[in-house]
């Protein structure tokens, strides 16, 4: 060991070098650009990374207080602009860059944050079509979440009133821009979900810059939209603006006005469709009755019905069955028409003025009662007509005459009408009510009340 030499400790030397770094004004605020590598987020909020280019690399750290201000997440391979100071990390004995701010190179921080959150939520499945809820066809209660001032609320309310004034509208005014906007939007969605009868929600605002619309790119807003039990239509900005809320919503509208048009039907078109349905029901019912009358007339004019000698009794039974089936089919048709009319009446109660619905129901009920009464009257009349014809046939039947003691004779299978048609020794068949006898003519005598020997 050389005499008089002073040896420094490692700590002292490192501390001296650190003071040199800290005293250099050119190292107090340094602007550096490079590529991120070995990015690590510590549990305490600090970020540790390496900044490099093609010729060198430097270890970097960003403390939690500065890291919280980042609007994006630092990722491997990202080119960034960093500001900060350079000092020595005494424990390791190497110099280190302490970052204060960080911005993406080439794209804005908000755009990077937007893309990162979109990719994250899409990976989780929050944008899946399987999670999308269908909108009600006829909503009766609509919730609107937007600013109480501005063009968006006026456009939405005006469009709803024009297209479907029967719907109830509840407005939940909220902040849509600024630091407190995202929590306010989440709270408004949760509050509207507490209404048991809200059918659909419109959430949005008018157009603006990406900074103005940023509340709708927050993760908390996206998760609140997906969690909502009430279907949500997003209406943020203009048609060219797309936010995270648009991907999370059940349906995206290009503008607030378009959202109102998607939320409710057009009352004029709806009334036109209902009138068409009513006319079709009436025409189908009248057509069924007309066809039933034609079928009944065809039955009455059938050969079997006109010629009672063709086993009229089985025909009567068949005719009665057909008549009963026809009546049942007509009644079922009327009942179906009535049921369809009732369903139509219920729908009309929701979408058309009450007095029109009542008049339409009364008219349909009157038509149904007339049709039912007319069918029953015609069926009863035809039954009576059939019974009277059967009685007439029975009264005119030759069997009734034979039962009274009369008989008739046949010669060679021909009915004998006068005594001139037979001669002695002819063989005759005598037909009684309950049988037939064969006899031979012994003598003939015309006129008077004299008997004839047989």
Short mmCIF file of C-alpha atoms in Angstrom, two decimals:
data_model
loop_
_atom_site.label_atom_id
_atom_site.label_comp_id
_atom_site.label_asym_id
_atom_site.label_seq_id
_atom_site.Cartn_x
_atom_site.Cartn_y
_atom_site.Cartn_z
CA UNK A 1 0.00 0.00 0.00
CA UNK A 2 1.42 3.38 -1.05
CA UNK A 3 2.18 5.68 1.82
CA UNK A 4 -0.08 8.75 2.13
CA UNK A 5 -2.77 7.48 -0.30
CA UNK A 6 -6.43 7.78 0.71
CA UNK A 7 -8.73 5.00 -0.35
CA UNK A 8 -12.43 5.79 -0.76
CA UNK A 9 -15.16 3.37 0.08
CA UNK A 10 -17.46 2.25 -2.68
CA UNK A 11 -20.31 4.13 -1.04
CA UNK A 12 -18.31 7.34 -0.82
CA UNK A 13 -17.23 7.13 -4.43
CA UNK A 14 -20.74 6.41 -5.59
CA UNK A 15 -22.13 9.25 -3.50
CA UNK A 16 -19.52 11.63 -5.00
CA UNK A 17 -20.49 10.61 -8.51
CA UNK A 18 -24.17 11.05 -7.65
CA UNK A 19 -23.51 14.61 -6.43
CA UNK A 20 -21.73 15.33 -9.71
CA UNK A 21 -24.78 14.08 -11.66
CA UNK A 22 -27.21 16.03 -9.48
CA UNK A 23 -25.16 19.22 -9.78
CA UNK A 24 -25.08 19.15 -13.58
CA UNK A 25 -27.90 21.43 -14.86
CA UNK A 26 -27.91 19.65 -18.20
CA UNK A 27 -29.05 16.47 -16.45
CA UNK A 28 -31.86 18.14 -14.48
CA UNK A 29 -34.47 18.13 -17.28
CA UNK A 30 -33.61 15.83 -20.13
CA UNK A 31 -35.78 15.09 -23.20
CA UNK A 32 -35.21 11.58 -24.54
CA UNK A 33 -36.91 9.44 -27.12
CA UNK A 34 -36.49 5.71 -27.60
CA UNK A 35 -38.08 2.28 -27.55
CA UNK A 36 -39.50 0.75 -24.37
CA UNK A 37 -38.05 -2.59 -23.24
CA UNK A 38 -38.33 -4.77 -20.09
CA UNK A 39 -41.41 -2.87 -18.91
CA UNK A 40 -42.45 -3.91 -15.40
CA UNK A 41 -45.30 -2.53 -13.29
CA UNK A 42 -44.53 -2.88 -9.58
CA UNK A 43 -47.26 -3.55 -7.01
CA UNK A 44 -46.53 -0.17 -5.37
CA UNK A 45 -47.36 1.63 -8.63
CA UNK A 46 -43.81 2.32 -9.84
CA UNK A 47 -42.85 1.50 -13.44
CA UNK A 48 -39.39 0.15 -14.27
CA UNK A 49 -38.23 -0.07 -17.89
CA UNK A 50 -35.33 0.24 -20.27
CA UNK A 51 -35.18 2.96 -22.93
CA UNK A 52 -33.09 1.99 -25.94
CA UNK A 53 -32.19 2.74 -29.53
CA UNK A 54 -29.88 1.04 -32.03
CA UNK A 55 -26.71 2.21 -30.23
CA UNK A 56 -27.39 2.25 -26.50
CA UNK A 57 -29.80 1.66 -23.63
CA UNK A 58 -30.50 3.24 -20.26
CA UNK A 59 -32.34 1.97 -17.17
CA UNK A 60 -35.38 4.05 -16.28
CA UNK A 61 -37.88 4.37 -13.47
CA UNK A 62 -41.15 6.26 -13.12
CA UNK A 63 -42.52 6.64 -9.62
CA UNK A 64 -46.18 5.98 -8.83
CA UNK A 65 -47.04 9.66 -8.40
CA UNK A 66 -46.03 10.34 -12.05
CA UNK A 67 -47.29 6.98 -13.37
CA UNK A 68 -50.84 7.75 -12.23
CA UNK A 69 -50.96 10.68 -14.64
CA UNK A 70 -50.42 8.45 -17.70
CA UNK A 71 -53.51 8.11 -19.90
CA UNK A 72 -52.16 4.93 -21.49
CA UNK A 73 -50.30 1.80 -20.42
CA UNK A 74 -46.61 1.54 -21.27
CA UNK A 75 -45.97 -1.58 -23.33
CA UNK A 76 -42.98 -3.47 -24.73
CA UNK A 77 -41.75 -2.13 -28.09
CA UNK A 78 -43.61 1.19 -27.87
CA UNK A 79 -41.71 4.28 -29.08
CA UNK A 80 -42.08 7.13 -26.62
CA UNK A 81 -40.99 10.66 -25.74
CA UNK A 82 -39.81 10.88 -22.10
CA UNK A 83 -38.82 13.85 -19.93
CA UNK A 84 -37.03 13.58 -16.59
CA UNK A 85 -33.66 13.80 -14.89
CA UNK A 86 -30.59 11.56 -14.64
CA UNK A 87 -29.04 10.51 -11.36
CA UNK A 88 -27.08 7.66 -9.82
CA UNK A 89 -28.78 4.78 -8.07
CA UNK A 90 -26.35 4.28 -5.22
CA UNK A 91 -27.31 0.73 -4.24
CA UNK A 92 -26.51 -0.59 -7.72
CA UNK A 93 -23.79 1.93 -8.55
CA UNK A 94 -25.17 2.76 -11.97
CA UNK A 95 -26.79 5.82 -13.42
CA UNK A 96 -30.55 5.84 -14.09
CA UNK A 97 -33.14 7.97 -15.86
CA UNK A 98 -36.03 9.08 -13.62
CA UNK A 99 -39.01 9.76 -15.90
CA UNK A 100 -41.50 12.50 -15.08
CA UNK A 101 -43.67 12.41 -18.21
CA UNK A 102 -44.17 10.02 -21.11
CA UNK A 103 -45.97 10.42 -24.44
CA UNK A 104 -46.31 7.97 -27.36
CA UNK A 105 -44.20 8.74 -30.40
CA UNK A 106 -46.34 9.39 -33.48
CA UNK A 107 -49.85 8.98 -31.91
CA UNK A 108 -51.57 10.75 -29.06
CA UNK A 109 -51.71 9.29 -25.57
CA UNK A 110 -55.52 9.25 -25.60
CA UNK A 111 -55.59 7.30 -28.83
CA UNK A 112 -53.16 4.74 -27.43
CA UNK A 113 -55.24 4.45 -24.26
CA UNK A 114 -58.37 4.01 -26.38
CA UNK A 115 -56.82 1.20 -28.42
CA UNK A 116 -55.45 -0.53 -25.33
CA UNK A 117 -58.77 -0.48 -23.48
CA UNK A 118 -60.66 -1.57 -26.57
CA UNK A 119 -58.32 -4.53 -27.02
CA UNK A 120 -58.56 -5.46 -23.33
CA UNK A 121 -62.39 -5.41 -23.15
CA UNK A 122 -62.72 -7.19 -26.48
CA UNK A 123 -60.44 -9.95 -25.19
CA UNK A 124 -62.67 -10.28 -22.10
CA UNK A 125 -65.71 -10.73 -24.36
CA UNK A 126 -67.55 -7.55 -23.28
CA UNK A 127 -68.31 -6.69 -26.91
CA UNK A 128 -69.69 -10.15 -27.78
CA UNK A 129 -72.97 -10.28 -29.69
CA UNK A 130 -74.17 -12.91 -27.22
CA UNK A 131 -74.37 -10.18 -24.55
CA UNK A 132 -76.45 -7.81 -26.69
CA UNK A 133 -80.06 -7.41 -25.51
CA UNK A 134 -82.85 -6.95 -28.08
CA UNK A 135 -84.75 -3.68 -28.04
CA UNK A 136 -88.50 -3.81 -27.25
CA UNK A 137 -90.76 -3.42 -30.27
CA UNK A 138 -93.06 -0.95 -28.51
CA UNK A 139 -91.31 0.71 -25.54
CA UNK A 140 -93.64 2.56 -23.20
CA UNK A 141 -90.99 4.12 -20.92
CA UNK A 142 -87.72 5.52 -22.27
CA UNK A 143 -84.80 6.78 -20.18
CA UNK A 144 -82.41 9.43 -21.50
CA UNK A 145 -78.96 9.98 -19.95
CA UNK A 146 -77.20 13.08 -21.25
CA UNK A 147 -76.50 16.70 -20.42
CA UNK A 148 -79.54 18.82 -19.56
CA UNK A 149 -78.20 21.53 -21.88
CA UNK A 150 -77.10 21.33 -25.46
CA UNK A 151 -78.57 20.17 -28.75
CA UNK A 152 -78.52 16.42 -27.97
CA UNK A 153 -81.33 16.47 -25.38
CA UNK A 154 -83.48 18.71 -27.58
CA UNK A 155 -83.00 16.49 -30.64
CA UNK A 156 -83.84 13.34 -28.68
CA UNK A 157 -86.99 14.71 -27.02
CA UNK A 158 -88.26 16.28 -30.24
CA UNK A 159 -87.82 13.05 -32.20
CA UNK A 160 -89.49 10.91 -29.51
CA UNK A 161 -92.48 13.26 -29.35
CA UNK A 162 -92.87 13.26 -33.13
CA UNK A 163 -92.58 9.52 -33.69
CA UNK A 164 -94.23 8.03 -30.61
CA UNK A 165 -95.88 10.49 -28.19
CA UNK A 166 -97.50 7.67 -26.19
CA UNK A 167 -94.13 6.76 -24.64
CA UNK A 168 -93.17 8.15 -21.24
CA UNK A 169 -89.72 9.80 -21.19
CA UNK A 170 -87.55 10.17 -18.07
CA UNK A 171 -84.40 12.30 -18.35
CA UNK A 172 -81.45 11.70 -16.03
CA UNK A 173 -79.28 14.83 -16.50
CA UNK A 174 -75.58 14.20 -16.00
CA UNK A 175 -72.11 15.48 -16.78
CA UNK A 176 -70.83 14.26 -20.15
CA UNK A 177 -67.45 16.01 -20.23
CA UNK A 178 -64.62 16.56 -17.79
CA UNK A 179 -62.97 14.62 -14.93
CA UNK A 180 -66.21 13.82 -13.08
CA UNK A 181 -68.22 12.85 -16.14
CA UNK A 182 -67.49 9.10 -16.15
CA UNK A 183 -68.59 8.47 -12.50
CA UNK A 184 -71.67 10.62 -13.10
CA UNK A 185 -72.66 8.59 -16.19
CA UNK A 186 -72.17 5.30 -14.28
CA UNK A 187 -74.33 6.56 -11.42
CA UNK A 188 -77.06 7.69 -13.84
CA UNK A 189 -77.14 4.25 -15.51
CA UNK A 190 -77.42 2.52 -12.13
CA UNK A 191 -80.17 4.92 -11.04
CA UNK A 192 -82.23 4.36 -14.21
CA UNK A 193 -81.91 0.59 -13.75
CA UNK A 194 -83.79 0.95 -10.47
CA UNK A 195 -86.96 1.97 -12.35
CA UNK A 196 -88.91 -1.29 -12.86
CA UNK A 197 -90.75 -0.15 -15.98
CA UNK A 198 -87.97 1.47 -18.05
CA UNK A 199 -87.85 -0.36 -21.39
CA UNK A 200 -84.79 1.20 -23.06
CA UNK A 201 -82.04 3.74 -22.27
CA UNK A 202 -80.44 6.30 -24.59
CA UNK A 203 -76.95 7.28 -23.37
CA UNK A 204 -74.92 9.91 -25.20
CA UNK A 205 -74.05 13.48 -26.05
CA UNK A 206 -73.30 15.73 -29.02
CA UNK A 207 -70.11 15.79 -31.03
CA UNK A 208 -66.68 17.03 -29.96
CA UNK A 209 -62.99 16.26 -29.86
CA UNK A 210 -61.60 13.01 -28.47
CA UNK A 211 -60.92 14.88 -25.22
CA UNK A 212 -64.55 16.04 -25.05
CA UNK A 213 -65.86 12.51 -25.65
CA UNK A 214 -63.34 10.79 -23.39
CA UNK A 215 -65.83 10.05 -20.58
CA UNK A 216 -67.44 7.51 -22.93
CA UNK A 217 -64.05 5.80 -23.39
CA UNK A 218 -63.65 5.06 -19.69
CA UNK A 219 -63.63 1.42 -18.57
CA UNK A 220 -66.14 2.04 -15.75
CA UNK A 221 -68.70 3.40 -18.22
CA UNK A 222 -68.27 0.42 -20.55
CA UNK A 223 -68.74 -2.07 -17.71
CA UNK A 224 -71.81 -0.22 -16.41
CA UNK A 225 -73.37 -0.39 -19.89
CA UNK A 226 -72.76 -4.14 -20.20
CA UNK A 227 -74.09 -4.72 -16.66
CA UNK A 228 -77.34 -2.82 -17.30
CA UNK A 229 -80.48 -4.99 -17.29
CA UNK A 230 -82.18 -2.35 -19.49
CA UNK A 231 -81.10 -2.35 -23.18
CA UNK A 232 -78.90 0.66 -23.97
CA UNK A 233 -78.55 2.64 -27.20
CA UNK A 234 -75.32 4.64 -27.37
CA UNK A 235 -75.53 8.00 -29.13
CA UNK A 236 -72.15 9.69 -28.76
CA UNK A 237 -71.03 12.46 -31.08
CA UNK A 238 -71.39 12.38 -34.84
CA UNK A 239 -71.49 9.42 -37.21
CA UNK A 240 -67.70 9.39 -37.57
CA UNK A 241 -67.10 9.30 -33.80
CA UNK A 242 -66.71 5.85 -32.27
CA UNK A 243 -66.21 5.31 -28.52
CA UNK A 244 -65.77 2.33 -26.23
CA UNK A 245 -69.37 2.89 -25.11
CA UNK A 246 -70.52 2.22 -28.69
CA UNK A 247 -68.91 -1.23 -28.65
CA UNK A 248 -70.33 -2.07 -25.21
CA UNK A 249 -73.89 -0.88 -25.90
CA UNK A 250 -76.66 -3.16 -27.16
CA UNK A 251 -77.07 -0.89 -30.20
CA UNK A 252 -75.02 2.02 -31.55
CA UNK A 253 -76.69 5.03 -33.13
CA UNK A 254 -74.66 7.44 -35.31
CA UNK A 255 -76.30 10.51 -33.72
CA UNK A 256 -78.64 11.33 -30.79
CA UNK A 257 -81.49 11.91 -33.27
CA UNK A 258 -80.89 8.50 -34.85
CA UNK A 259 -80.91 6.93 -31.36
CA UNK A 260 -84.40 8.30 -30.72
CA UNK A 261 -85.57 6.96 -34.10
CA UNK A 262 -84.17 3.50 -33.29
CA UNK A 263 -85.74 3.48 -29.81
CA UNK A 264 -89.40 3.91 -30.83
CA UNK A 265 -91.60 2.96 -33.80
CA UNK A 266 -93.29 5.46 -36.10
CA UNK A 267 -96.87 5.85 -34.82
CA UNK A 268 -98.27 6.57 -38.30
CA UNK A 269 -96.75 3.44 -39.79
CA UNK A 270 -97.89 1.44 -36.77
CA UNK A 271 -101.51 2.59 -37.10
CA UNK A 272 -101.43 1.81 -40.82
CA UNK A 273 -100.25 -1.74 -40.10
CA UNK A 274 -102.95 -2.24 -37.46
CA UNK A 275 -105.68 -1.11 -39.85
CA UNK A 276 -104.36 -3.56 -42.42
CA UNK A 277 -104.45 -6.39 -39.86
CA UNK A 278 -108.04 -5.51 -38.92
CA UNK A 279 -109.18 -5.50 -42.57
CA UNK A 280 -107.52 -8.88 -43.18
CA UNK A 281 -109.26 -10.42 -40.16
CA UNK A 282 -112.65 -9.15 -41.34
CA UNK A 283 -112.13 -10.39 -44.91
CA UNK A 284 -110.95 -13.80 -43.77
CA UNK A 285 -113.94 -14.21 -41.45
CA UNK A 286 -116.46 -13.20 -44.12
CA UNK A 287 -114.76 -15.48 -46.64
CA UNK A 288 -115.02 -18.41 -44.24
CA UNK A 289 -118.74 -17.81 -43.70
CA UNK A 290 -119.32 -17.52 -47.46
CA UNK A 291 -117.50 -20.79 -48.10
CA UNK A 292 -119.51 -22.47 -45.33
CA UNK A 293 -122.74 -21.38 -47.01
CA UNK A 294 -121.54 -22.78 -50.34
CA UNK A 295 -120.63 -26.07 -48.67
CA UNK A 296 -124.05 -26.27 -47.01
CA UNK A 297 -125.83 -25.55 -50.31
CA UNK A 298 -123.77 -28.24 -52.04
CA UNK A 299 -124.80 -30.76 -49.39
CA UNK A 300 -128.48 -29.86 -49.77
CA UNK A 301 -128.30 -30.31 -53.55
CA UNK A 302 -126.46 -33.63 -53.46
CA UNK A 303 -127.97 -36.70 -55.22
CA UNK A 304 -128.17 -38.74 -52.07
CA UNK A 305 -130.11 -36.04 -50.28
CA UNK A 306 -132.52 -35.60 -53.20
CA UNK A 307 -133.13 -39.37 -53.65
CA UNK A 308 -134.29 -40.65 -50.27
CA UNK A 309 -134.55 -44.23 -51.54
CA UNK A 310 -130.73 -44.52 -51.35
CA UNK A 311 -130.46 -45.47 -47.74
CA UNK A 312 -131.51 -42.10 -46.51
CA UNK A 313 -130.95 -42.94 -42.88
CA UNK A 314 -127.13 -43.36 -43.14
CA UNK A 315 -127.11 -40.25 -45.28
CA UNK A 316 -129.00 -38.33 -42.63
CA UNK A 317 -126.45 -39.34 -40.03
CA UNK A 318 -123.59 -38.38 -42.33
CA UNK A 319 -125.28 -35.10 -43.17
CA UNK A 320 -125.79 -34.32 -39.52
CA UNK A 321 -122.14 -35.06 -38.82
CA UNK A 322 -121.06 -32.86 -41.69
CA UNK A 323 -123.36 -30.08 -40.53
CA UNK A 324 -122.07 -30.38 -36.98
CA UNK A 325 -118.46 -30.38 -38.18
CA UNK A 326 -119.21 -27.40 -40.38
CA UNK A 327 -120.77 -25.59 -37.47
CA UNK A 328 -117.85 -26.48 -35.21
CA UNK A 329 -115.36 -25.35 -37.86
CA UNK A 330 -117.25 -22.09 -38.27
CA UNK A 331 -117.39 -21.55 -34.51
CA UNK A 332 -113.67 -22.32 -34.19
CA UNK A 333 -112.95 -19.91 -37.01
CA UNK A 334 -115.00 -17.26 -35.27
CA UNK A 335 -113.31 -18.00 -31.95
CA UNK A 336 -109.87 -17.73 -33.58
CA UNK A 337 -110.92 -14.47 -35.16
CA UNK A 338 -112.17 -13.33 -31.77
CA UNK A 339 -108.91 -14.32 -30.08
CA UNK A 340 -106.90 -12.56 -32.77
CA UNK A 341 -109.18 -9.56 -32.35
CA UNK A 342 -108.57 -9.59 -28.59
CA UNK A 343 -104.80 -9.71 -29.13
CA UNK A 344 -105.10 -6.91 -31.64
CA UNK A 345 -107.18 -4.96 -29.15
CA UNK A 346 -104.47 -5.31 -26.50
CA UNK A 347 -101.82 -4.06 -28.93
CA UNK A 348 -104.08 -1.22 -30.01
CA UNK A 349 -104.43 -0.13 -26.37
CA UNK A 350 -100.68 0.51 -26.29
CA UNK A 351 -100.18 2.18 -29.65
CA UNK A 352 -103.34 4.04 -30.64
CA UNK A 353 -105.77 6.50 -29.04
CA UNK A 354 -108.21 4.86 -26.62
CA UNK A 355 -111.41 6.01 -28.33
CA UNK A 356 -110.34 4.47 -31.69
CA UNK A 357 -109.54 1.20 -29.98
CA UNK A 358 -112.95 1.09 -28.24
CA UNK A 359 -114.83 1.80 -31.47
CA UNK A 360 -112.84 -0.82 -33.36
CA UNK A 361 -113.45 -3.41 -30.63
CA UNK A 362 -117.19 -2.70 -30.60
CA UNK A 363 -117.41 -3.03 -34.39
CA UNK A 364 -115.48 -6.31 -34.40
CA UNK A 365 -117.60 -7.70 -31.55
CA UNK A 366 -120.82 -6.75 -33.39
CA UNK A 367 -119.59 -8.47 -36.57
CA UNK A 368 -118.59 -11.58 -34.63
CA UNK A 369 -122.00 -11.79 -32.87
CA UNK A 370 -123.85 -11.33 -36.19
CA UNK A 371 -121.79 -14.03 -37.87
CA UNK A 372 -122.31 -16.45 -34.98
CA UNK A 373 -126.05 -15.74 -34.81
CA UNK A 374 -126.46 -16.10 -38.59
CA UNK A 375 -124.58 -19.41 -38.63
CA UNK A 376 -126.61 -20.83 -35.74
CA UNK A 377 -129.90 -19.72 -37.33
CA UNK A 378 -129.04 -21.29 -40.70
CA UNK A 379 -127.89 -24.52 -39.08
CA UNK A 380 -131.10 -24.80 -37.02
CA UNK A 381 -133.27 -24.10 -40.08
CA UNK A 382 -131.49 -26.75 -42.13
CA UNK A 383 -131.93 -29.31 -39.37
CA UNK A 384 -135.70 -28.64 -39.24
CA UNK A 385 -135.89 -28.83 -43.03
CA UNK A 386 -134.13 -32.20 -43.02
CA UNK A 387 -136.39 -33.65 -40.32
CA UNK A 388 -139.53 -32.53 -42.22
CA UNK A 389 -138.29 -34.18 -45.41
CA UNK A 390 -137.62 -37.42 -43.58
CA UNK A 391 -141.13 -37.42 -42.11
CA UNK A 392 -142.61 -36.76 -45.56
CA UNK A 393 -140.66 -39.67 -47.04
CA UNK A 394 -141.82 -41.96 -44.27
CA UNK A 395 -145.44 -40.93 -44.80
CA UNK A 396 -145.21 -41.62 -48.54
CA UNK A 397 -143.36 -44.90 -48.15
CA UNK A 398 -145.19 -48.02 -49.52
CA UNK A 399 -144.19 -49.87 -46.37
CA UNK A 400 -146.61 -47.74 -44.36
CA UNK A 401 -149.49 -48.86 -46.62
CA UNK A 402 -148.55 -52.56 -46.32
CA UNK A 403 -148.56 -52.31 -42.53
CA UNK A 404 -152.28 -51.40 -42.68
CA UNK A 405 -153.18 -54.82 -44.27
CA UNK A 406 -152.82 -54.05 -47.92
CA UNK A 407 -150.76 -56.14 -50.35
CA UNK A 408 -149.73 -56.08 -54.01
CA UNK A 409 -149.37 -58.86 -56.65
CA UNK A 410 -146.63 -59.48 -59.17
CA UNK A 411 -146.69 -61.58 -62.31
CA UNK A 412 -143.36 -62.48 -63.77
CA UNK A 413 -141.78 -59.74 -61.61
CA UNK A 414 -144.18 -57.12 -62.87
CA UNK A 415 -146.74 -55.43 -60.62
CA UNK A 416 -150.34 -56.41 -61.52
CA UNK A 417 -152.51 -53.31 -61.71
CA UNK A 418 -155.77 -54.66 -63.31
CA UNK A 419 -157.48 -58.08 -63.53
CA UNK A 420 -157.11 -57.96 -67.32
CA UNK A 421 -153.42 -58.63 -66.89
CA UNK A 422 -153.94 -62.19 -65.52
CA UNK A 423 -155.54 -65.41 -66.67
CA UNK A 424 -156.53 -68.67 -65.11
CA UNK A 425 -153.68 -70.94 -64.16
CA UNK A 426 -151.30 -67.93 -63.88
CA UNK A 427 -148.86 -68.00 -61.00
CA UNK A 428 -148.76 -64.80 -58.90
CA UNK A 429 -146.54 -63.56 -56.08
CA UNK A 430 -148.45 -61.78 -53.32
CA UNK A 431 -146.36 -59.31 -51.27
CA UNK A 432 -147.42 -58.70 -47.67
CA UNK A 433 -145.79 -56.40 -45.11
CA UNK A 434 -143.94 -59.27 -43.48
CA UNK A 435 -143.41 -61.70 -46.40
CA UNK A 436 -144.30 -63.11 -49.88
CA UNK A 437 -146.74 -65.90 -50.97
CA UNK A 438 -146.92 -67.72 -54.36
CA UNK A 439 -150.46 -68.64 -55.57
CA UNK A 440 -152.18 -69.99 -58.71
CA UNK A 441 -155.33 -68.35 -60.22
CA UNK A 442 -158.30 -70.75 -60.24
CA UNK A 443 -161.03 -68.38 -61.50
CA UNK A 444 -161.53 -64.75 -62.45
CA UNK A 445 -164.49 -62.39 -62.00
CA UNK A 446 -164.58 -58.72 -62.91
CA UNK A 447 -166.49 -55.90 -61.22
CA UNK A 448 -168.75 -55.87 -58.15
CA UNK A 449 -167.91 -57.14 -54.74
CA UNK A 450 -167.77 -60.78 -55.72
CA UNK A 451 -164.78 -62.75 -54.57
CA UNK A 452 -162.18 -64.31 -56.80
CA UNK A 453 -161.14 -67.90 -56.45
CA UNK A 454 -157.44 -68.44 -56.36
#
